[in-house]
Short mmCIF file of C-alpha atoms in Angstrom, two decimals:
data_model
loop_
_atom_site.label_atom_id
_atom_site.label_comp_id
_atom_site.label_asym_id
_atom_site.label_seq_id
_atom_site.Cartn_x
_atom_site.Cartn_y
_atom_site.Cartn_z
CA MET A 1270 20.38 1.44 -16.86
CA GLN A 1271 17.87 2.25 -19.49
CA ARG A 1272 16.24 -1.04 -19.04
CA LEU A 1273 16.23 -0.36 -15.21
CA VAL A 1274 14.42 2.93 -15.88
CA LEU A 1275 11.92 1.49 -18.37
CA GLY A 1276 11.04 -1.54 -16.33
CA SER A 1277 10.65 1.08 -13.18
CA LEU A 1278 8.00 2.93 -15.29
CA LEU A 1279 6.17 -0.12 -16.54
CA ALA A 1280 6.22 -1.86 -12.99
CA GLY A 1281 5.11 1.47 -11.31
CA PHE A 1282 1.98 1.52 -13.99
CA ALA A 1283 1.44 -2.22 -13.41
CA MET A 1284 1.34 -1.70 -9.66
CA TRP A 1285 -1.01 1.42 -10.18
CA ILE A 1286 -3.19 -0.59 -12.20
CA VAL A 1287 -3.46 -3.25 -9.60
CA GLY A 1288 -4.31 -0.86 -7.16
CA PHE A 1289 -7.02 0.54 -9.17
CA VAL A 1290 -8.88 -2.74 -9.63
CA PHE A 1291 -8.60 -3.36 -5.78
CA TRP A 1292 -9.52 0.39 -4.79
CA GLY A 1293 -11.34 1.51 -7.60
CA PRO A 1294 -15.14 2.25 -7.81
CA LEU A 1295 -15.74 -1.62 -8.50
CA LEU A 1296 -14.04 -3.25 -5.72
CA GLY A 1297 -12.81 -0.37 -3.68
CA TRP A 1298 -15.66 -0.02 -1.16
CA ILE A 1299 -15.56 -3.73 -0.15
CA PRO A 1300 -13.24 -3.57 2.85
CA PHE A 1301 -15.23 -0.55 4.40
CA SER A 1302 -17.91 -0.52 6.67
CA THR A 1303 -20.82 2.10 6.15
CA VAL A 1304 -23.62 3.79 8.32
CA PRO A 1305 -26.72 5.35 7.16
CA ASP A 1306 -26.62 8.91 5.69
CA ALA A 1307 -28.11 10.63 9.04
CA ASN A 1308 -25.65 8.96 11.08
CA ALA A 1309 -22.95 9.90 8.82
CA ALA A 1310 -24.10 13.59 8.92
CA ALA A 1311 -24.11 13.66 12.56
CA LEU A 1312 -20.60 11.92 12.81
CA GLN A 1313 -19.14 14.20 10.24
CA ALA A 1314 -20.37 17.36 12.47
CA ALA A 1315 -19.14 15.60 15.71
CA LEU A 1316 -15.76 15.27 14.08
CA LYS A 1317 -15.90 18.90 12.70
CA ALA A 1318 -16.78 20.32 16.20
CA ASN A 1319 -14.20 18.09 18.05
CA LEU A 1320 -11.47 17.55 15.67
CA GLY A 1321 -11.61 20.44 13.46
CA PRO A 1322 -10.05 22.86 15.56
CA THR A 1323 -7.01 20.47 16.14
CA GLY A 1324 -6.87 19.87 12.34
CA THR A 1325 -5.64 17.04 10.30
CA GLY A 1326 -4.10 14.13 11.60
CA VAL A 1327 -4.70 10.57 12.80
CA TYR A 1328 -6.13 10.44 16.35
CA ALA A 1329 -6.54 7.63 19.01
CA ILE A 1330 -9.88 7.94 20.81
CA PRO A 1331 -9.74 8.02 23.49
CA SER A 1332 -5.96 9.12 23.91
CA PRO A 1333 -4.38 6.46 26.02
CA MET A 1334 -1.48 8.88 26.97
CA THR A 1335 -3.53 10.29 30.21
CA THR A 1336 -4.82 8.38 33.24
CA ALA A 1337 -8.43 9.04 32.27
CA GLY A 1338 -7.68 8.42 28.76
CA THR A 1339 -6.26 5.00 29.64
CA GLY A 1340 -9.32 4.13 31.46
CA LEU A 1341 -11.83 4.93 28.84
CA TYR A 1342 -9.63 3.15 26.32
CA ALA A 1343 -9.86 0.01 28.54
CA GLN A 1344 -13.67 0.63 28.56
CA GLY A 1345 -14.30 1.22 24.95
CA PRO A 1346 -15.50 1.78 22.31
CA VAL A 1347 -12.39 3.18 20.88
CA ALA A 1348 -11.26 4.57 17.35
CA MET A 1349 -8.22 5.38 15.32
CA VAL A 1350 -9.64 7.97 13.10
CA HIS A 1351 -7.85 9.30 10.17
CA PHE A 1352 -8.98 13.13 9.98
CA THR A 1353 -8.95 15.33 7.16
CA ASP A 1354 -10.25 18.81 7.96
CA ARG A 1355 -11.14 19.72 4.66
CA GLY A 1356 -13.16 18.07 1.91
CA PHE A 1357 -12.00 16.60 -1.39
CA PRO A 1358 -13.68 14.66 -4.17
CA ALA A 1359 -14.56 11.10 -3.83
CA PHE A 1360 -12.66 10.13 -6.63
CA ASP A 1361 -9.80 12.67 -6.84
CA SER A 1362 -7.87 12.42 -10.29
CA MET A 1363 -4.88 14.18 -8.30
CA ALA A 1364 -4.53 11.71 -6.06
CA LEU A 1365 -4.36 9.01 -8.90
CA ILE A 1366 -1.83 10.70 -10.72
CA TRP A 1367 0.47 11.46 -7.40
CA GLY A 1368 -0.30 7.54 -6.60
CA LEU A 1369 1.12 6.67 -10.13
CA VAL A 1370 4.26 8.96 -9.52
CA LEU A 1371 4.77 7.18 -6.02
CA ALA A 1372 4.04 3.79 -7.48
CA ILE A 1373 6.99 4.60 -10.35
CA VAL A 1374 9.28 5.83 -7.35
CA CYS A 1375 8.87 2.62 -5.29
CA ALA A 1376 9.04 0.40 -8.08
CA LEU A 1377 12.55 2.17 -8.90
CA VAL A 1378 13.92 1.38 -5.49
CA MET A 1379 12.52 -2.13 -5.89
CA ALA A 1380 14.41 -2.00 -9.24
CA LEU A 1381 17.67 -0.92 -7.81
CA GLY A 1382 17.46 -3.29 -4.73
CA LEU A 1383 16.75 -6.33 -7.21
CA ARG A 1384 19.55 -5.25 -9.56
CA LEU A 1385 21.89 -5.40 -6.50
CA ALA A 1386 20.55 -8.46 -4.65
CA ALA A 1387 19.74 -10.62 -7.92
CA ALA A 1388 21.73 -9.33 -10.76
CA GLU A 1389 23.11 -12.87 -11.73
CA ARG A 1390 19.74 -14.67 -11.15
CA ASP A 1391 16.98 -15.82 -13.69
CA TYR A 1392 13.50 -14.44 -13.88
CA ALA A 1393 12.05 -16.93 -11.69
CA ALA A 1394 14.49 -16.39 -8.91
CA ARG A 1395 14.19 -12.61 -9.05
CA LEU A 1396 10.33 -12.82 -9.11
CA ARG A 1397 10.52 -15.22 -5.96
CA LEU A 1398 12.81 -12.77 -4.28
CA VAL A 1399 10.19 -10.03 -4.93
CA ALA A 1400 7.33 -11.98 -3.76
CA ILE A 1401 8.96 -13.04 -0.74
CA GLY A 1402 9.84 -9.55 0.02
CA ALA A 1403 6.24 -8.19 -0.70
CA VAL A 1404 4.55 -10.82 1.56
CA ALA A 1405 7.02 -10.00 4.43
CA VAL A 1406 6.96 -6.05 4.45
CA THR A 1407 3.34 -5.72 3.73
CA ALA A 1408 2.29 -8.23 6.36
CA TYR A 1409 4.16 -6.49 8.98
CA SER A 1410 3.06 -3.16 7.92
CA ASP A 1411 -0.53 -4.13 6.93
CA LEU A 1412 -1.51 -6.98 9.28
CA GLY A 1413 0.35 -5.12 11.99
CA GLN A 1414 -2.37 -2.77 12.28
CA PRO A 1415 -5.18 -5.21 13.67
CA ILE A 1416 -2.50 -6.89 15.84
CA PHE A 1417 -0.98 -3.93 17.36
CA ASN A 1418 -3.89 -1.48 17.34
CA HIS A 1419 -6.83 -3.70 17.11
CA ALA A 1420 -8.23 -2.43 13.91
CA PRO A 1421 -10.45 -4.19 11.84
CA TRP A 1422 -9.29 -7.27 10.33
CA GLY A 1423 -11.40 -7.22 7.18
CA TYR A 1424 -10.08 -3.76 5.93
CA PHE A 1425 -6.43 -4.39 6.60
CA THR A 1426 -6.39 -7.97 5.12
CA TYR A 1427 -8.01 -6.75 2.08
CA LEU A 1428 -5.45 -4.03 2.22
CA TRP A 1429 -2.67 -6.57 2.64
CA ILE A 1430 -3.92 -8.65 -0.37
CA SER A 1431 -3.93 -5.54 -2.66
CA ASP A 1432 -0.51 -4.59 -1.66
CA VAL A 1433 0.89 -8.10 -2.11
CA ALA A 1434 -0.61 -8.48 -5.56
CA SER A 1435 0.75 -4.91 -6.51
CA TRP A 1436 4.16 -5.76 -5.60
CA ILE A 1437 4.18 -9.02 -7.31
CA ALA A 1438 2.97 -7.38 -10.58
CA ALA A 1439 5.64 -4.80 -10.06
CA GLY A 1440 8.05 -7.50 -9.45
CA ALA A 1441 6.84 -9.73 -12.50
CA VAL A 1442 7.92 -6.61 -14.61
CA LEU A 1443 11.05 -5.58 -12.96
CA ALA A 1444 12.39 -9.44 -12.97
CA TRP A 1445 11.44 -9.37 -16.93
CA ALA A 1446 13.12 -5.84 -17.49
CA LEU A 1447 16.45 -6.21 -15.67
CA PRO A 1448 19.50 -7.18 -17.69
CA ARG A 1449 19.73 -10.95 -18.27
CA PRO A 1450 22.54 -12.92 -16.41
CA ALA A 1451 25.42 -13.51 -18.66
CA ALA A 1452 25.51 -17.10 -20.05
CA ALA A 1453 28.56 -19.20 -18.63
CA PRO A 1454 31.21 -20.02 -21.31
CA ILE A 1455 31.24 -23.23 -22.87
CA ALA A 1456 34.67 -24.87 -21.97
CA PRO A 1457 36.11 -26.34 -25.10
CA ASP A 1458 36.85 -30.17 -24.95
CA ALA A 1459 40.38 -31.01 -23.96
#
């Protein structure tokens, strides 16, 4: 159990480091589109005026839940807006701390699953299991966005690559940290 907990801590940290590499100051803005500052200020004012009263949420604009909205949706343009009604620092250290906690918890859940599913397997088999799971789960959740919601492929492809890399890094640590399978006893010569 100690190896499982220690492995989860190390795996969560590995996952967090990979996430920082992809989403930190050096590479983190690669998947984003930008607009000039004047346009950003105008959009921010429009968001505040139109979404501020309804509060933080994810908005489909226009909403396809009404007859008029369905027609507007088909005409375009459309947007899925992740809206927060309050500002926060662009590089929020509390988000980094809570992200590390989340990574450790996720690694612990993966460690428990790996322990149950692959306890008697060697390192390579455990790592393959994590890699296959990482590709499958993240592909559906990340690449599903451009498929189901017509979201931009560039952003979500980058997200998917970073998620796969994070899980494989965590899986490499977990596959190492879990107890080794017992060696088969050598049969005496008869």
